[in-house]
Tab-separated table of C-alpha atoms in Angstrom:
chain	number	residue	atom	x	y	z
A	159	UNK	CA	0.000	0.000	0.000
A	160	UNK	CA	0.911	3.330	-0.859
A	161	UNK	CA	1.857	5.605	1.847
A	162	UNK	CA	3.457	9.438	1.845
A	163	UNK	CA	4.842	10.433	5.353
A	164	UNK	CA	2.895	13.742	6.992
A	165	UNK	CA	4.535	15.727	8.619
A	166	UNK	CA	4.102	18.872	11.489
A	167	UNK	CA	3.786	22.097	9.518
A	168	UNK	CA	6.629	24.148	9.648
A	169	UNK	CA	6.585	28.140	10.465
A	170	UNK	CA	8.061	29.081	7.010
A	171	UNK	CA	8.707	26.847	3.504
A	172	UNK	CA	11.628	28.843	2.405
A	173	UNK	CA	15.113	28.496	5.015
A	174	UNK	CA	18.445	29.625	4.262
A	175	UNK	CA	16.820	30.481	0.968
A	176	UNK	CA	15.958	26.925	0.702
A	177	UNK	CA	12.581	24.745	0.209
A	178	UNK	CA	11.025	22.425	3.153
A	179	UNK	CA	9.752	19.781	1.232
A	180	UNK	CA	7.020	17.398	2.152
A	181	UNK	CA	3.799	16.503	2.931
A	182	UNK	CA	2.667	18.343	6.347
A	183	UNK	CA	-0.966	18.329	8.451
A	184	UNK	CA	-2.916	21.718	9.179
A	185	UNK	CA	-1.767	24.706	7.766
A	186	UNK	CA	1.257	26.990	8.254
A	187	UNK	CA	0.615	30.713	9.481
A	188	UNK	CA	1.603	31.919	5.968
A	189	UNK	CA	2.048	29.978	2.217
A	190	UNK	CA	4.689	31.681	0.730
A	191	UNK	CA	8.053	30.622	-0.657
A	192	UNK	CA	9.629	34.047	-1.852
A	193	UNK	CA	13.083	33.918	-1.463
A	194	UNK	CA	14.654	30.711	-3.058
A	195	UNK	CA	18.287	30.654	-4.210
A	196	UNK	CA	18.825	30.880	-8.189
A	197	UNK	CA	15.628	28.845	-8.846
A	198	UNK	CA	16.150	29.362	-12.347
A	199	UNK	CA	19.696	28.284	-13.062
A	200	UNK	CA	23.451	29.427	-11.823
A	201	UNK	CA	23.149	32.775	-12.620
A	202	UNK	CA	22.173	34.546	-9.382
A	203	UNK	CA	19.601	37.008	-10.420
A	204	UNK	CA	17.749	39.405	-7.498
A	205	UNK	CA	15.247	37.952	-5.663
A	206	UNK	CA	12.821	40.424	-6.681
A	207	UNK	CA	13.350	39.384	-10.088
A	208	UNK	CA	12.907	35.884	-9.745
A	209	UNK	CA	9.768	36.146	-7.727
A	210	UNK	CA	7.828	37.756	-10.139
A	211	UNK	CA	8.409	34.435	-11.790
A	212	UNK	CA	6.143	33.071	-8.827
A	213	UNK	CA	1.827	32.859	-9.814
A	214	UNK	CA	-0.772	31.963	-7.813
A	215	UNK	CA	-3.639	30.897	-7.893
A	216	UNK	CA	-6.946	29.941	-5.399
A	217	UNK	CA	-9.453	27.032	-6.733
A	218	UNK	CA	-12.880	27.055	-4.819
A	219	UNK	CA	-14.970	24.246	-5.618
A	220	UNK	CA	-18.365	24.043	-4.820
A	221	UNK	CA	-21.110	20.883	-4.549
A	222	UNK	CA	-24.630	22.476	-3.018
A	223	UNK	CA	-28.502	21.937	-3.866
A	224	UNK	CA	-29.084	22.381	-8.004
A	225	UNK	CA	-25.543	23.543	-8.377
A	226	UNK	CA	-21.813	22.378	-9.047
A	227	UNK	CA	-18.829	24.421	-10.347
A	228	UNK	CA	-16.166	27.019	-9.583
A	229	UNK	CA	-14.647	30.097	-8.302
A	230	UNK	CA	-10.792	30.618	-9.658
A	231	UNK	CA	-8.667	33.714	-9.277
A	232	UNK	CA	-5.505	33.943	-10.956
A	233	UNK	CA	-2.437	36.104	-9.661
A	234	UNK	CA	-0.466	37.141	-12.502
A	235	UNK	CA	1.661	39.945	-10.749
A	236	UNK	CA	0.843	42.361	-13.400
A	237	UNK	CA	-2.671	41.674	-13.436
A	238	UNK	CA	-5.178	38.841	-12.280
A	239	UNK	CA	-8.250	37.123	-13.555
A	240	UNK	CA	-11.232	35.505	-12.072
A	241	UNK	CA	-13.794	33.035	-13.258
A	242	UNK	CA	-17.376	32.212	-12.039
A	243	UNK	CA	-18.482	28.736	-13.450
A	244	UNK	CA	-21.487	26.646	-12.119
A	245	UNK	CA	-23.620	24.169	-13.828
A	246	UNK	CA	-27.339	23.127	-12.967
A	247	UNK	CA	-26.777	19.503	-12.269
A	248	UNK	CA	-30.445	18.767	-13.549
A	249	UNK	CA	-30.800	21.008	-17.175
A	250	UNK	CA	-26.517	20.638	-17.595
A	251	UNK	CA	-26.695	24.389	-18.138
A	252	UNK	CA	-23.480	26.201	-17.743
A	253	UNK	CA	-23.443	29.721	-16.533
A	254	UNK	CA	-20.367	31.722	-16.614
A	255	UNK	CA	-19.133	34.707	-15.614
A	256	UNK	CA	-15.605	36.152	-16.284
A	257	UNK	CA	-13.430	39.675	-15.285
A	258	UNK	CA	-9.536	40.544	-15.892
A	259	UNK	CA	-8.322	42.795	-12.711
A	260	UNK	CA	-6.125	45.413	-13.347
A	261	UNK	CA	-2.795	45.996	-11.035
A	262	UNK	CA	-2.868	45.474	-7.348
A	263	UNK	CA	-0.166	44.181	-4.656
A	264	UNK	CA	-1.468	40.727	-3.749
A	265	UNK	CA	-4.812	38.783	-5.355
A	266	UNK	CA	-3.855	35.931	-3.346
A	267	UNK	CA	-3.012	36.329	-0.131
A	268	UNK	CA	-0.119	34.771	1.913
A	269	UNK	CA	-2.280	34.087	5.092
A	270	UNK	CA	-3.858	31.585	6.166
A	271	UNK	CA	-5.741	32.683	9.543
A	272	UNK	CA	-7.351	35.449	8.257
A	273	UNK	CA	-7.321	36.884	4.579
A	274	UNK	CA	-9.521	37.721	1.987
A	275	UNK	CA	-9.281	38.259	-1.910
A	276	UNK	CA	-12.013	40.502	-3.598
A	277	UNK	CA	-13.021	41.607	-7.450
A	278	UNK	CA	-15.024	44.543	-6.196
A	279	UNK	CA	-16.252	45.450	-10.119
A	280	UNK	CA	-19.612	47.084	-10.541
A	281	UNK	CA	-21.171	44.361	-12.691
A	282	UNK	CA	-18.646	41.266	-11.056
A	283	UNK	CA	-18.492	41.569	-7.335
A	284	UNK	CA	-16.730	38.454	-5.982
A	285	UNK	CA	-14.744	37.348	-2.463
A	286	UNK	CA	-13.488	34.452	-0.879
A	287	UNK	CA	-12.339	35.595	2.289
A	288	UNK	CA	-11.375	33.324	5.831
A	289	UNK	CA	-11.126	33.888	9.407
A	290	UNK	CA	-10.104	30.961	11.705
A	291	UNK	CA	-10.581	33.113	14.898
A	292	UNK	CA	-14.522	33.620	14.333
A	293	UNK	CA	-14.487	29.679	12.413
A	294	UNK	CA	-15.525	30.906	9.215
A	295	UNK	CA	-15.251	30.757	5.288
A	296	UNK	CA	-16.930	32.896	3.384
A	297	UNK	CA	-17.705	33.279	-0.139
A	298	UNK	CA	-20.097	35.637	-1.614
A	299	UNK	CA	-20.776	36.774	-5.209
A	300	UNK	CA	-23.014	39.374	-6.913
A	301	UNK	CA	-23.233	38.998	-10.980
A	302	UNK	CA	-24.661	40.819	-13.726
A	303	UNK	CA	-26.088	38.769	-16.731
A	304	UNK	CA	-26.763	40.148	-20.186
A	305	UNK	CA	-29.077	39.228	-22.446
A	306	UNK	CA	-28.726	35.778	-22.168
A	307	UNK	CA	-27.086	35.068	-18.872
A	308	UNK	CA	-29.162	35.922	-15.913
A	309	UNK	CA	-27.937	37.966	-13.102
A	310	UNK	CA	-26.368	35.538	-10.074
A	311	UNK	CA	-25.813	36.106	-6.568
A	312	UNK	CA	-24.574	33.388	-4.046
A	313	UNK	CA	-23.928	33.186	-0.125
A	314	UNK	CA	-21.882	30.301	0.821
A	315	UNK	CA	-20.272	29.262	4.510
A	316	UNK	CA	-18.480	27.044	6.104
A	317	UNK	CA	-16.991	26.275	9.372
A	318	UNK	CA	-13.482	24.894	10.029
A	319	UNK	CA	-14.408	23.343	13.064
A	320	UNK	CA	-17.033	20.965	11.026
A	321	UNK	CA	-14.005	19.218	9.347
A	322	UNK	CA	-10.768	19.537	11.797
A	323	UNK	CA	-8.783	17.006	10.214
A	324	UNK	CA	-9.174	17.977	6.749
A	325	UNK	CA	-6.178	19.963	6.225
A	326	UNK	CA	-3.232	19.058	4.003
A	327	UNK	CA	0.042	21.518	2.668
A	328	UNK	CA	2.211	20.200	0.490
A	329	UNK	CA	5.450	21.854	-0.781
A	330	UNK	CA	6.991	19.592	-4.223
A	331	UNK	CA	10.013	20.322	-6.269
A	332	UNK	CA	8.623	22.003	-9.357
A	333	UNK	CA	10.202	19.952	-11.317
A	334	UNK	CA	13.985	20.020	-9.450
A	335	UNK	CA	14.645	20.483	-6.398
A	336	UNK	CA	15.902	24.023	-6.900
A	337	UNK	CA	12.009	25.400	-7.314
A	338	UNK	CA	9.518	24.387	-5.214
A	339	UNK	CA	5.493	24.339	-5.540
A	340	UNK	CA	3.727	25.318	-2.313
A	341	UNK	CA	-0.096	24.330	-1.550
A	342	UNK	CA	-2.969	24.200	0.884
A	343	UNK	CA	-5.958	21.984	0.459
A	344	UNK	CA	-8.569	21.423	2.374
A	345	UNK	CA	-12.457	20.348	2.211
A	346	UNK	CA	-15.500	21.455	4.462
A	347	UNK	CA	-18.943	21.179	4.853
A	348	UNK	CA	-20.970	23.816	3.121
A	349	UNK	CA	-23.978	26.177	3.934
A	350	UNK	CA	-25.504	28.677	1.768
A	351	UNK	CA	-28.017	28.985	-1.445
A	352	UNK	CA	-27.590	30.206	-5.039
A	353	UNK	CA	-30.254	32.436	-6.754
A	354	UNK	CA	-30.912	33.180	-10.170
A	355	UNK	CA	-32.444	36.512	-12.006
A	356	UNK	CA	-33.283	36.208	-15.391
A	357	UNK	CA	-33.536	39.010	-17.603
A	358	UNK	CA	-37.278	38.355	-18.396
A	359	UNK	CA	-38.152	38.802	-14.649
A	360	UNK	CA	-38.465	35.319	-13.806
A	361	UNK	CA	-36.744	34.370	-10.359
A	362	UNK	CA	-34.629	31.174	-9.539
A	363	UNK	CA	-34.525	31.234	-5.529
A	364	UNK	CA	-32.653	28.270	-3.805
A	365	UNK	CA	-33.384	27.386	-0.141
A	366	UNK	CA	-30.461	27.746	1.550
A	367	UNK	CA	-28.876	23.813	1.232
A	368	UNK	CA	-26.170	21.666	2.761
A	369	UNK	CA	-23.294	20.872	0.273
A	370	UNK	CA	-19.756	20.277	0.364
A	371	UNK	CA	-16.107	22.505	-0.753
A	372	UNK	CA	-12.775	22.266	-2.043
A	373	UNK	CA	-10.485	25.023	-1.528
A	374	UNK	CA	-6.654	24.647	-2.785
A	375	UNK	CA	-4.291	27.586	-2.524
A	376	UNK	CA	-1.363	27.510	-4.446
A	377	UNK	CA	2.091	29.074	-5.654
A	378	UNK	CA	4.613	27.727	-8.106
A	379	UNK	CA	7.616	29.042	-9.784
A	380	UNK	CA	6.274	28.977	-13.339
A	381	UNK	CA	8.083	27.886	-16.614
A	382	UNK	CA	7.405	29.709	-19.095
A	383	UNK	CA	5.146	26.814	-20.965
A	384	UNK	CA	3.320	24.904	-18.502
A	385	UNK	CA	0.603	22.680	-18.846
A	386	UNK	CA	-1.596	19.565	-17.149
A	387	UNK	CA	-4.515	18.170	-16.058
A	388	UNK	CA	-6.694	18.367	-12.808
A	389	UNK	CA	-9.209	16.192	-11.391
A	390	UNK	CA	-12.012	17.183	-8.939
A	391	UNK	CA	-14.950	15.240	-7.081
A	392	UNK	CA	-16.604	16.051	-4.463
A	393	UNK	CA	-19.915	14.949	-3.083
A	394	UNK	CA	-21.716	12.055	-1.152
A	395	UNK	CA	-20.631	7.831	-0.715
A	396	UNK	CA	-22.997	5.934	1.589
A	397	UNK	CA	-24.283	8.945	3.258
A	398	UNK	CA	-20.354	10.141	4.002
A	399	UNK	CA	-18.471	13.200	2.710
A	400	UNK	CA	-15.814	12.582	-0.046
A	401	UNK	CA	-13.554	15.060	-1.838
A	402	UNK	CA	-10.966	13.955	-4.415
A	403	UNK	CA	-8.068	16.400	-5.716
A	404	UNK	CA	-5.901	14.864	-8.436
A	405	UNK	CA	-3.077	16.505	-10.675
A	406	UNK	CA	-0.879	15.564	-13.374
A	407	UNK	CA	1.267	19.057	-14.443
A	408	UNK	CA	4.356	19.861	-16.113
A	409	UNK	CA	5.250	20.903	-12.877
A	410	UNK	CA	5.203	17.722	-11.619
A	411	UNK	CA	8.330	16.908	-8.745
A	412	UNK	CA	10.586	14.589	-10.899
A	413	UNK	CA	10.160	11.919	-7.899
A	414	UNK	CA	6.372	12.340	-7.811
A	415	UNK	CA	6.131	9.281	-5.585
A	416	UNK	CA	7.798	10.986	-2.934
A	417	UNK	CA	6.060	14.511	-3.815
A	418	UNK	CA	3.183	15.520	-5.442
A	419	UNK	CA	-0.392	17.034	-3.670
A	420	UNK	CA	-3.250	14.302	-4.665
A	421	UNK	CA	-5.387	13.643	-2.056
A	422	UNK	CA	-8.448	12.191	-0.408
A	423	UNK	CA	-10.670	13.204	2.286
A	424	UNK	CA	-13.624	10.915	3.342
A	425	UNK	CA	-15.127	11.103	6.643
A	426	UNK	CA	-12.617	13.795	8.093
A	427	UNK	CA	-9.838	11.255	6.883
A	428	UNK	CA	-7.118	12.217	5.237
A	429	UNK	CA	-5.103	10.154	2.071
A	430	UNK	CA	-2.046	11.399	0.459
A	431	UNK	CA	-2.776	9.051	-2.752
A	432	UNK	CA	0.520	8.205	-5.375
A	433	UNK	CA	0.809	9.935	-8.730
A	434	UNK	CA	-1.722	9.376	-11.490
A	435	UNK	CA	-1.779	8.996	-14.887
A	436	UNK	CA	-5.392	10.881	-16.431
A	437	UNK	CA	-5.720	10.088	-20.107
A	438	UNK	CA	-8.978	10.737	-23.021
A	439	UNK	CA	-7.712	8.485	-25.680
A	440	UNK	CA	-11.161	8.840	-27.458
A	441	UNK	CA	-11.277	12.483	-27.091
A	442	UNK	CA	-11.841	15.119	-24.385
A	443	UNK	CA	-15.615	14.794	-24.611
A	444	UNK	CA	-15.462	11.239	-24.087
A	445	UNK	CA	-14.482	8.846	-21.510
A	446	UNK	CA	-11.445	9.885	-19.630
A	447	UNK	CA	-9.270	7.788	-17.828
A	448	UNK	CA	-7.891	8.093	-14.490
A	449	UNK	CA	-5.211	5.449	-12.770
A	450	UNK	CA	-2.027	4.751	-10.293
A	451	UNK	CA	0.103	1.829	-10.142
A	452	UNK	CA	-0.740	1.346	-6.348
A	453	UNK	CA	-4.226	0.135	-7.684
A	454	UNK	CA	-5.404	2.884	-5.014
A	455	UNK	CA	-7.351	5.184	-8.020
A	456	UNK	CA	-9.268	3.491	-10.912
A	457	UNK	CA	-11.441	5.613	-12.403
A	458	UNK	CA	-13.144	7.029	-15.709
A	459	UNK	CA	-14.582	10.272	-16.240
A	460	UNK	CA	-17.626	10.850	-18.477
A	461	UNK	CA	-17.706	14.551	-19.224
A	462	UNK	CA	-21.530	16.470	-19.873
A	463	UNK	CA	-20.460	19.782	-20.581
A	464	UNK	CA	-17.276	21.964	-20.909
A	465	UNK	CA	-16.299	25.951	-20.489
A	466	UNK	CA	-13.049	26.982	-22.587
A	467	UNK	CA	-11.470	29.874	-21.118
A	468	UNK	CA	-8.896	31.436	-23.908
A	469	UNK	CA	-7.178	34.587	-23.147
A	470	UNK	CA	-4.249	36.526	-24.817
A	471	UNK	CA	-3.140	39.841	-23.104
A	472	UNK	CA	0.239	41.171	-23.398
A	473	UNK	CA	2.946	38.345	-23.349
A	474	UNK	CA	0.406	35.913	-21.198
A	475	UNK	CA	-1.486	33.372	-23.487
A	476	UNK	CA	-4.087	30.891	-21.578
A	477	UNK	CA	-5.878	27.927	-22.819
A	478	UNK	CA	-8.085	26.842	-19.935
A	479	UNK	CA	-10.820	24.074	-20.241
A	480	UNK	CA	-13.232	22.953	-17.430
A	481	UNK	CA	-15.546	19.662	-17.852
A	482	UNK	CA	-18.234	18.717	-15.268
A	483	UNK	CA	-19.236	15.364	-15.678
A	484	UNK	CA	-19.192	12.014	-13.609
A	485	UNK	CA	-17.140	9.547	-11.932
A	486	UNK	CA	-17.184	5.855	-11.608
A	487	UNK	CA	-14.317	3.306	-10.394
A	488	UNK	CA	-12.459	2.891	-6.645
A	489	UNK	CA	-10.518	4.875	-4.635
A	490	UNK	CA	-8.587	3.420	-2.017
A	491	UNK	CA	-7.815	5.239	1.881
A	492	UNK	CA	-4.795	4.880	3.812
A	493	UNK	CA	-6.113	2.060	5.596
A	494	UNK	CA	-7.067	0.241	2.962
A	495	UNK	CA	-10.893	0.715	2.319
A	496	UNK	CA	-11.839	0.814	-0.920
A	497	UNK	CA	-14.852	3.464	-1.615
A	498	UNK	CA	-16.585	2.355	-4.965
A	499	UNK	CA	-17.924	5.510	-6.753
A	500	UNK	CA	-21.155	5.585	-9.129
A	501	UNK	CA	-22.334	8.856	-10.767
A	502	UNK	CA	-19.905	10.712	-8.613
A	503	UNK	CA	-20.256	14.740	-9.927
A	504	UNK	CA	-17.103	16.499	-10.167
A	505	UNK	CA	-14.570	18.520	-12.527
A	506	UNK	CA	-11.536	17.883	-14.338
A	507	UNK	CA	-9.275	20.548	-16.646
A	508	UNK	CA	-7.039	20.903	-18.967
A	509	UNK	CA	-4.904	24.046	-18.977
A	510	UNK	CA	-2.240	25.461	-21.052
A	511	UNK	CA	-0.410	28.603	-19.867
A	512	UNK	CA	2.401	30.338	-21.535
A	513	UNK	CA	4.292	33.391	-20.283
């Protein structure tokens, strides 16, 4: 059986202008990993220089009443962009909602305790925000439709104290050991409703609903090509919580055995799970394929629908595809109980980035 020491967080990821890598339970005070010596070669450029080589990025993942799909803000140092994306899990419409954020400091934050990141627009109000001393995150949004898309507005919550356990930070060479990839998952219980405004008047009201999250934090020293796939499911197994976060990246540790972030949580236990290999040899609105050699993940994806997000602005180009769709297969925990998924609703993406 697979298995992928965790460790005690540390304070700070970056010492002696060197990584801490691992696999560590909780979450540190701060994710950051400024600072690394030459992470792009011998020649010792300033550290200011080679951190604006460092992106970000937050992923908020949402499973609640009609509604699946997510929130993603995207830290570009000279600029950042966030995405709205939900589907009705009944009709398979998509709704989506889009803004590019001019220059500020920070979109993501460094803290984990208490933080928030905001696209305060007119017409595309959006936040994620956290606070562990009142046991609390939040995410609200407030968006204006057009002529086809109707106006949305959503007020989700959860506790941290619901889930205790479900906390994971990993830090993986990105590929070598000389960068590093820094990031913090973890998966709650959610509260809140969704409502809908169409533009002909007609109303879409949810009662507020019981759901489930994903939230994963991230940084990376980016190449300047990078590219992968991500997998995403989250919802219910024999009346118990499950959330599955699955990557296969460019970025990828060359030992991903030892490093990578994949994960499990079901029932407030947590599984680091090996590397994957995710494949859609008969095209990417077809079955996908999902497996490990530690016969821990054996899966296929059939995707419904798909959102391409292209974007070209100055020297940034991004290709980024989302597909919600279903699950079906095993997944294995730590302790060797195998949790057989039917119908499972969930995400995967395909992304290409170049800077």
């Amino acid at each position: 059986m697979y298995s992928r020491e965790i460790k005690d967080c540390p304070t700070k990821f970056v010492r002696h202008a060197r990584p801490v890598f691992g696999t560590f339970k909780g979450h540190p005070e701060r994710l950051d990993i400024r600072g690394i010596f030459k992470p792009y070669g011998v020649v010792p450029l300033p550290v200011f220089i080679t951190n604006l080589r460092i992106k970000s990025r937050i992923s908020y993942y949402f499973n609640i009443g009609e509604y699946i799909g997510s929130i993603k803000f995207f830290d570009l140092k000279i600029m950042g962009l966030v995405e709205v994306c939900f589907w009705n899990k009944t009709t398979n419409q998509r709704y989506r909602y889009r803004s590019v954020m001019g220059p500020r400091k920070r979109f993501v934050p460094h803290k984990l305790n208490l933080a928030a990141t905001s696209c305060y627009k007119k017409k595309r109000y959006i936040r994620i925000s956290w606070d562990r001393k009142r046991d609390k995150l939040s995410v609200i949004f407030d968006l204006r439709g057009d002529g086809i898309k109707p106006n949305a507005n959503a007020a989700l919550t959860s506790k941290f104290s619901s889930s205790p356990n479900t906390e994971l930070t990993t830090v993986v060479p990105a590929p070598t050991h000389r960068r590093s990839s820094a990031s913090y998952q973890t998966s709650l219980p959610l509260h809140g409703a969704i409502s809908l405004f169409s533009p002909d008047g007609e109303q879409k009201t949810m009662q507020d609903a019981e759901g489930l999250m994903f939230l994963d934090v991230n940084r990376t020293y980016m190449k300047f090509r990078s590219y992968g796939k991500t997998v995403t499911a989250l919802g219910e197994v024999d009346g118990k919580q499950i959330a599955l976060r699955l990557f296969v990246t460019s970025q990828d540790a060359v030992d991903s055995d030892k490093y990578n972030s994949n994960v499990l949580f079901y029932d407030s236990e947590v599984t680091p799970l090996p590397p994957v290999v995710i494949t859609n040899p008969y095209g990417k609105m077809n079955k996908w394929i999902i497996q490990d050699t530690e016969n821990m993940v054996d899966l296929t994806f059939s995707p419904v629908s798909n959102n391409v997000n292209k974007a070209s602005i100055f020297v940034l180009r991004l290709d980024y595809e989302t597909f919600y769709g279903t699950f079906e297969g095993m997944v294995c925990t730590a302790r060797g109980k195998k949790i057989n998924l039917k119908a499972l609703q969930g995400l995967t993406e395909k992304y290409v980035i170049r800077l």
